[in-house]
DNA sequence: CCTACCGATCGGTAGG
DNA sequence: CCTACCGATCGGTAGG
């Protein structure tokens, strides 16, 4: 049945994301993964073509998600300040709504094979370039403090990353506070005066 | 000869740190490591007791380094603002002087075995507690903006981390600029007004 | 979806 | 410091 097929593949993908996050791609065996979804290892191959495919899907699915988010924010807002604020909020939203998949995306992409690794790097580079040009615009307009845009970009992106490792669903009540404070902190570092 | 023994072990440790950074602990085989230092795999065991020992040494050596740095800064400075500034500069100095070893320390410690993992987590927790209490002091004194000290701590620590991944020795001329701008950015987010 | 099984590679030891 | 080699485990296939 197509319906159960899809659902089982989804289960496998989610279990894989969790295992990749907890142990890393290389330390996760297909037998570990099979156990997590109550299958024997060979049965996995009825749903997926291999370990590498799982990683590929996780990485590129998230790359598309970030590209789409950036697209949306660029069309919803025109001021650099609003755009950066929305981007930080977007990153934090993703971090708290789908933390497991994102930590694979953040940390395990280096285990992609050569061709996919290259494509992934290019997509990330493109994302960074667009984010950076928003920062540059804000500096040119005198809204942001003048600084090296690349340094500012990486500092902002990194400053968000701890949330992926730290966030647990039980802390749901705190998440709005976390968002507000991280945004406050970063914007204070960014804005002129 | 003791002298050559020490030097060869050092070569192994440095090659391992580089491989762990590039491929991760699990994806690095003892045969990879042997090749990097021009030995056959079994010969490694004349210098080290096993793969796990290498990771243990990298992680705890760096834990001691950070503990010592914090100790020194706490005795050299008394004002929270000076202490935080010095801590950020210290992290950036370590990142640029010994990037390979530190990325293992940052990312590969989760592959420590149970007993060491527990000890490592405790040491890190202790470091974070001391750093956080400096932040709390600054807030109580009205020097830092009032916020959740834990959120501020993790945001600061993360905002420094990209340098480990990004820094390459050829960029030595830029490093003073990177330091100044990261410190400027973070302190602007932290300071009242 | 399973059992049976493949060749490759793993960390590490024996013995010199 | 090497050759020879160990048992365990890896990702994945055959065949039903």
Coordinates of C-alpha atoms (C1' of nucleotides) in Angstrom, one line a residue:
Chain A
X1 CA 0.0 0.0 0.0
X2 CA 1.4 3.3 -1.0
X3 CA 0.2 5.0 2.2
X4 CA 2.0 2.6 4.5
X5 CA 5.1 2.8 2.3
X6 CA 5.3 6.6 2.6
X7 CA 4.7 6.5 6.3
X8 CA 7.4 3.8 6.9
X9 CA 9.9 5.7 4.9
X10 CA 9.1 8.8 7.0
X11 CA 9.6 6.8 10.1
X12 CA 13.0 5.7 8.8
X13 CA 14.0 9.2 7.9
X14 CA 13.1 10.6 11.3
X15 CA 14.8 7.8 13.2
X16 CA 17.9 8.3 11.0
X17 CA 17.9 12.0 11.7
X18 CA 17.8 11.3 15.4
X19 CA 20.6 8.7 15.3
X20 CA 22.8 10.9 13.1
X21 CA 22.3 13.7 15.6
X22 CA 23.1 11.6 18.6
X23 CA 26.0 9.4 17.3
X24 CA 26.9 11.0 13.9
X25 CA 26.5 9.5 10.4
X26 CA 29.5 7.3 10.5
X27 CA 28.8 5.8 13.9
X28 CA 25.2 5.0 13.0
X29 CA 24.9 1.5 11.4
X30 CA 22.1 0.4 9.3
X31 CA 21.4 -2.3 12.0
X32 CA 21.0 0.5 14.6
X33 CA 18.6 2.2 12.2
X34 CA 16.7 -1.0 11.5
X35 CA 16.3 -1.7 15.2
X36 CA 14.9 1.8 15.8
X37 CA 12.1 1.2 13.3
X38 CA 11.6 -2.4 14.3
X39 CA 12.9 -4.0 11.1
X40 CA 15.7 -6.3 10.1
X41 CA 18.5 -4.4 8.4
X42 CA 17.8 -5.8 4.8
X43 CA 14.2 -4.7 5.1
X44 CA 15.3 -1.1 5.2
X45 CA 16.2 -1.3 1.5
X46 CA 12.6 -1.8 0.5
X47 CA 12.1 1.8 1.5
X48 CA 15.4 3.6 0.9
X49 CA 18.2 2.9 -1.5
X50 CA 21.0 3.2 1.1
X51 CA 22.6 5.1 3.9
X52 CA 24.0 7.8 1.7
X53 CA 20.6 8.5 0.3
X54 CA 19.2 9.2 3.7
X55 CA 21.9 11.8 4.5
X56 CA 21.4 13.3 1.0
X57 CA 17.7 13.8 1.6
X58 CA 18.1 15.3 5.1
X59 CA 20.7 17.7 3.9
X60 CA 19.0 18.9 0.7
X61 CA 15.6 19.0 2.2
X62 CA 16.8 21.4 4.8
X63 CA 18.8 23.4 2.2
X64 CA 15.6 23.9 0.3
X65 CA 13.8 24.9 3.5
X66 CA 16.3 27.6 4.3
X67 CA 16.3 28.8 0.7
X68 CA 12.5 29.0 0.7
X69 CA 12.5 30.9 4.0
X70 CA 15.0 33.4 2.7
X71 CA 13.0 33.9 -0.4
X72 CA 9.8 34.5 1.6
X73 CA 11.5 37.0 3.9
X74 CA 13.0 38.9 1.0
X75 CA 9.6 39.3 -0.5
X76 CA 7.8 40.1 2.8
X77 CA 10.2 42.7 4.0
X78 CA 12.3 45.3 2.3
X79 CA 14.2 47.0 5.2
X80 CA 17.5 45.3 6.1
X81 CA 16.7 45.5 9.8
X82 CA 13.3 43.8 9.4
X83 CA 14.9 41.2 7.1
X84 CA 17.7 40.3 9.5
X85 CA 15.2 40.2 12.4
X86 CA 12.9 37.8 10.4
X87 CA 15.8 35.7 9.4
X88 CA 17.0 35.2 13.0
X89 CA 13.5 34.4 14.0
X90 CA 13.1 32.0 11.2
X91 CA 16.3 30.1 12.1
X92 CA 15.1 29.9 15.7
X93 CA 11.7 28.6 14.6
X94 CA 13.3 25.9 12.5
X95 CA 15.7 25.0 15.4
X96 CA 12.8 24.5 17.8
X97 CA 10.3 22.8 15.5
X98 CA 12.7 20.3 13.8
X99 CA 15.9 20.2 15.8
X100 CA 17.0 16.6 15.0
X101 CA 16.9 17.0 11.3
X102 CA 18.7 20.3 11.4
X103 CA 21.6 19.1 13.5
X104 CA 22.3 16.5 10.8
X105 CA 22.1 19.3 8.3
X106 CA 24.5 21.4 10.3
X107 CA 27.1 18.8 11.3
X108 CA 26.8 15.7 9.1
X109 CA 26.8 17.1 5.6
X110 CA 30.6 16.6 5.3
X111 CA 29.8 12.9 4.9
X112 CA 28.1 13.5 1.7
X113 CA 29.8 11.9 -1.3
X114 CA 31.9 14.1 -3.6
X115 CA 29.2 15.2 -6.1
X116 CA 26.6 16.0 -3.5
X117 CA 29.1 17.6 -1.2
X118 CA 30.0 20.0 -4.0
X119 CA 26.3 20.8 -4.7
X120 CA 25.6 21.3 -1.0
X121 CA 28.5 23.6 -0.5
X122 CA 27.3 25.7 -3.4
X123 CA 23.8 26.0 -2.1
X124 CA 25.1 27.0 1.3
X125 CA 27.4 29.5 -0.3
X126 CA 24.5 31.0 -2.2
X127 CA 22.5 31.3 1.0
X128 CA 25.3 33.0 2.8
X129 CA 25.9 35.4 -0.1
X130 CA 22.2 36.6 -0.1
X131 CA 22.2 36.9 3.7
X132 CA 25.5 38.8 3.6
X133 CA 24.2 41.2 1.0
X134 CA 21.3 42.1 3.3
X135 CA 23.8 42.9 6.0
X136 CA 25.8 45.0 3.5
X137 CA 22.8 47.0 2.6
X138 CA 22.1 47.8 6.2
X139 CA 25.6 49.0 6.6
X140 CA 25.4 51.2 3.5
X141 CA 22.2 52.7 4.7
X142 CA 23.9 53.5 8.0
X143 CA 21.5 51.4 10.0
X144 CA 24.0 48.7 10.9
X145 CA 27.4 49.4 12.4
X146 CA 30.1 49.3 9.8
X147 CA 32.1 46.1 10.0
X148 CA 33.3 43.2 7.8
X149 CA 30.0 41.8 6.5
X150 CA 31.4 38.2 6.4
X151 CA 32.5 38.4 10.1
X152 CA 29.1 39.7 11.1
X153 CA 27.3 37.1 9.0
X154 CA 29.1 34.2 10.6
X155 CA 28.9 35.6 14.0
X156 CA 25.1 35.9 13.7
X157 CA 24.7 32.4 12.1
X158 CA 26.8 30.8 14.8
X159 CA 25.1 32.7 17.7
X160 CA 21.9 30.9 16.7
X161 CA 23.4 27.5 16.5
X162 CA 23.5 26.5 20.1
X163 CA 19.7 26.4 20.2
X164 CA 19.8 23.3 18.0
X165 CA 21.8 21.4 20.5
X166 CA 20.2 22.8 23.5
X167 CA 16.5 22.9 22.7
X168 CA 14.2 20.2 24.1
X169 CA 10.4 20.2 23.5
X170 CA 9.7 20.3 27.2
X171 CA 11.1 23.7 27.3
X172 CA 8.3 25.0 25.0
X173 CA 7.3 27.7 27.4
X174 CA 10.7 29.2 27.4
X175 CA 11.1 29.3 23.6
X176 CA 9.5 32.7 23.1
X177 CA 11.8 34.1 25.7
X178 CA 14.8 32.5 24.0
X179 CA 13.7 33.9 20.7
X180 CA 13.2 37.4 22.1
X181 CA 16.5 37.5 23.9
X182 CA 18.6 36.1 21.1
X183 CA 17.1 38.6 18.7
X184 CA 17.6 41.3 21.2
X185 CA 21.2 40.4 21.7
X186 CA 22.1 40.1 18.1
X187 CA 20.3 43.2 17.0
X188 CA 22.0 45.2 19.7
X189 CA 25.4 44.0 18.3
X190 CA 24.3 44.9 14.8
X191 CA 22.5 48.2 15.0
X192 CA 24.2 51.6 14.9
X193 CA 23.9 53.3 18.3
Chain B
X1 CA 65.0 6.6 22.6
X2 CA 62.7 8.6 24.8
X3 CA 63.2 11.7 22.7
X4 CA 62.0 10.1 19.5
X5 CA 59.2 8.3 21.3
X6 CA 57.8 11.6 22.5
X7 CA 58.1 13.3 19.1
X8 CA 56.4 10.4 17.3
X9 CA 53.6 10.3 19.7
X10 CA 53.2 14.0 19.2
X11 CA 53.1 13.5 15.4
X12 CA 50.4 10.9 15.9
X13 CA 48.3 13.1 18.1
X14 CA 48.5 16.0 15.7
X15 CA 47.7 13.8 12.7
X16 CA 44.7 12.3 14.6
X17 CA 43.4 15.8 15.5
X18 CA 43.5 16.8 11.9
X19 CA 41.8 13.6 10.7
X20 CA 39.1 13.8 13.5
X21 CA 38.4 17.4 12.4
X22 CA 38.2 16.5 8.7
X23 CA 36.3 13.2 8.8
X24 CA 35.2 12.8 12.4
X25 CA 36.3 10.3 15.0
X26 CA 34.2 7.4 13.8
X27 CA 35.1 7.8 10.1
X28 CA 38.8 7.9 10.9
X29 CA 40.4 4.5 10.9
X30 CA 43.7 3.5 12.6
X31 CA 45.0 2.7 9.1
X32 CA 44.2 6.2 7.9
X33 CA 46.1 7.5 10.9
X34 CA 49.0 5.1 10.4
X35 CA 49.3 6.3 6.8
X36 CA 49.4 9.9 7.9
X37 CA 52.4 9.3 10.0
X38 CA 54.1 6.8 7.6
X39 CA 53.6 3.7 9.8
X40 CA 51.8 0.4 9.5
X41 CA 48.7 0.4 11.7
X42 CA 50.0 -2.1 14.3
X43 CA 53.0 0.1 14.9
X44 CA 50.8 2.9 16.2
X45 CA 50.3 0.8 19.3
X46 CA 53.9 1.3 20.3
X47 CA 53.1 4.9 20.9
X48 CA 49.5 5.0 22.0
X49 CA 47.2 2.5 23.7
X50 CA 44.3 2.8 21.3
X51 CA 42.0 5.1 19.3
X52 CA 39.9 6.0 22.4
X53 CA 43.0 7.2 24.3
X54 CA 43.8 9.7 21.5
X55 CA 40.4 11.2 21.7
X56 CA 40.5 11.3 25.5
X57 CA 43.8 13.1 25.5
X58 CA 42.6 15.7 22.9
X59 CA 39.4 16.4 24.9
X60 CA 40.9 16.6 28.4
X61 CA 44.0 18.5 27.3
X62 CA 41.8 21.2 25.9
X63 CA 39.5 21.1 28.9
X64 CA 42.5 21.8 31.1
X65 CA 43.5 24.6 28.7
X66 CA 40.2 26.4 29.0
X67 CA 40.0 25.9 32.8
X68 CA 43.5 27.4 33.1
X69 CA 42.6 30.3 30.9
X70 CA 39.5 31.0 32.9
X71 CA 41.5 30.8 36.1
X72 CA 44.1 33.3 34.8
X73 CA 41.5 35.7 33.6
X74 CA 39.6 35.6 36.9
X75 CA 42.8 36.5 38.7
X76 CA 44.0 39.1 36.2
X77 CA 40.7 41.0 36.0
X78 CA 38.0 41.8 38.5
X79 CA 35.4 43.7 36.5
X80 CA 32.9 41.6 34.6
X81 CA 33.3 43.6 31.5
X82 CA 37.1 43.1 31.4
X83 CA 36.7 39.4 32.2
X84 CA 34.2 38.8 29.4
X85 CA 36.3 40.7 27.0
X86 CA 39.4 38.7 28.0
X87 CA 37.5 35.4 27.8
X88 CA 36.3 36.1 24.3
X89 CA 39.8 37.1 23.2
X90 CA 41.1 34.0 24.9
X91 CA 38.7 31.8 22.9
X92 CA 39.6 33.5 19.7
X93 CA 43.3 33.1 20.4
X94 CA 42.9 29.4 21.0
X95 CA 40.8 29.1 17.9
X96 CA 43.5 30.6 15.7
X97 CA 46.5 29.1 17.3
X98 CA 45.3 25.5 17.5
X99 CA 42.2 25.1 15.4
X100 CA 42.5 21.4 14.6
X101 CA 42.7 20.2 18.2
X102 CA 39.9 22.4 19.2
X103 CA 37.4 21.3 16.6
X104 CA 37.9 17.7 17.9
X105 CA 37.3 19.1 21.4
X106 CA 34.2 20.9 20.3
X107 CA 32.6 18.2 18.1
X108 CA 34.0 14.8 18.8
X109 CA 33.8 14.5 22.6
X110 CA 30.5 12.7 22.3
X111 CA 32.5 9.7 21.2
X112 CA 34.2 9.4 24.5
X113 CA 33.3 6.2 26.4
X114 CA 30.8 6.4 29.3
X115 CA 33.2 7.2 32.2
X116 CA 35.2 9.8 30.3
X117 CA 32.1 11.3 28.8
X118 CA 30.6 11.9 32.2
X119 CA 33.8 13.5 33.5
X120 CA 34.1 15.7 30.4
X121 CA 30.5 16.9 30.7
X122 CA 31.1 17.8 34.3
X123 CA 34.2 19.8 33.5
X124 CA 32.4 21.6 30.8
X125 CA 29.5 22.3 33.0
X126 CA 31.8 23.7 35.6
X127 CA 33.4 26.0 33.0
X128 CA 30.0 27.2 31.9
X129 CA 28.9 27.8 35.5
X130 CA 31.9 30.0 36.2
X131 CA 31.5 31.9 32.9
X132 CA 27.8 32.4 33.6
X133 CA 28.4 33.8 37.1
X134 CA 30.6 36.5 35.6
X135 CA 27.8 37.4 33.3
X136 CA 25.4 37.4 36.3
X137 CA 27.7 39.7 38.2
X138 CA 27.7 42.2 35.3
X139 CA 24.0 42.2 35.2
X140 CA 23.6 42.7 38.9
X141 CA 26.0 45.6 38.7
X142 CA 23.9 47.1 35.9
X143 CA 26.8 47.0 33.4
X144 CA 25.2 44.3 31.3
X145 CA 21.7 44.4 29.9
X146 CA 19.4 42.2 32.1
X147 CA 18.6 38.9 30.4
X148 CA 18.6 35.2 31.0
X149 CA 22.3 34.6 31.8
X150 CA 22.2 31.1 30.3
X151 CA 20.9 32.3 27.0
X152 CA 23.5 35.1 26.9
X153 CA 26.3 32.6 27.8
X154 CA 25.4 30.1 25.1
X155 CA 24.9 32.9 22.5
X156 CA 28.3 34.3 23.3
X157 CA 30.1 30.9 23.3
X158 CA 28.4 30.0 20.0
X159 CA 29.1 33.3 18.3
X160 CA 32.8 32.5 18.7
X161 CA 32.7 29.0 17.3
X162 CA 32.6 29.7 13.6
X163 CA 36.2 30.9 13.8
X164 CA 37.3 27.3 14.5
X165 CA 35.8 26.1 11.3
X166 CA 36.7 29.1 9.2
X167 CA 40.2 30.1 10.3
X168 CA 43.1 29.2 8.1
X169 CA 46.7 30.2 9.0
X170 CA 47.1 32.2 5.7
X171 CA 44.6 34.6 7.0
X172 CA 47.0 35.6 9.8
X173 CA 46.8 39.3 8.8
X174 CA 43.1 39.3 9.2
X175 CA 43.0 37.7 12.6
X176 CA 43.4 40.9 14.6
X177 CA 40.5 42.4 12.7
X178 CA 38.4 39.3 13.3
X179 CA 39.1 39.5 17.0
X180 CA 38.3 43.1 17.3
X181 CA 35.1 42.8 15.3
X182 CA 33.8 39.8 17.2
X183 CA 34.6 41.4 20.5
X184 CA 32.9 44.6 19.4
X185 CA 29.8 42.8 18.2
X186 CA 29.4 40.7 21.3
X187 CA 30.1 43.5 23.8
X188 CA 27.6 45.7 22.0
X189 CA 25.0 43.0 22.5
X190 CA 26.0 42.6 26.1
X191 CA 26.5 46.1 27.4
X192 CA 23.8 48.3 28.8
X193 CA 23.1 51.3 26.5
Chain C
dC1 C1' 9.5 -8.3 5.1
dC2 C1' 12.7 -12.2 6.3
dT3 C1' 16.9 -15.6 6.5
dA4 C1' 21.2 -16.4 4.8
dC5 C1' 25.2 -14.5 3.5
dC6 C1' 28.8 -11.6 0.8
dG7 C1' 33.4 -9.1 0.5
dA8 C1' 35.4 -5.3 2.8
dT9 C1' 37.1 -3.1 6.6
dC10 C1' 37.3 -2.3 11.5
dG11 C1' 40.4 -1.9 16.1
dG12 C1' 43.6 -4.5 17.9
dT13 C1' 47.0 -8.7 19.2
dA14 C1' 50.8 -12.3 18.6
dG15 C1' 55.1 -12.8 17.9
dG16 C1' 59.3 -11.6 16.4
Chain D
dC1 C1' 58.7 -1.3 13.7
dC2 C1' 56.9 -5.1 10.7
dT3 C1' 54.0 -9.4 8.8
dA4 C1' 50.4 -12.2 9.7
dC5 C1' 46.2 -12.6 11.4
dC6 C1' 42.0 -12.4 14.8
dG7 C1' 36.9 -11.9 15.7
dA8 C1' 33.5 -8.4 15.1
dT9 C1' 31.0 -5.5 12.4
dC10 C1' 30.1 -2.8 8.3
dG11 C1' 26.7 -1.7 4.0
dG12 C1' 24.4 -4.2 1.1
dT13 C1' 22.5 -8.3 -2.1
dA14 C1' 20.2 -12.8 -3.3
dG15 C1' 16.4 -15.1 -3.2
dG16 C1' 12.1 -16.0 -1.8

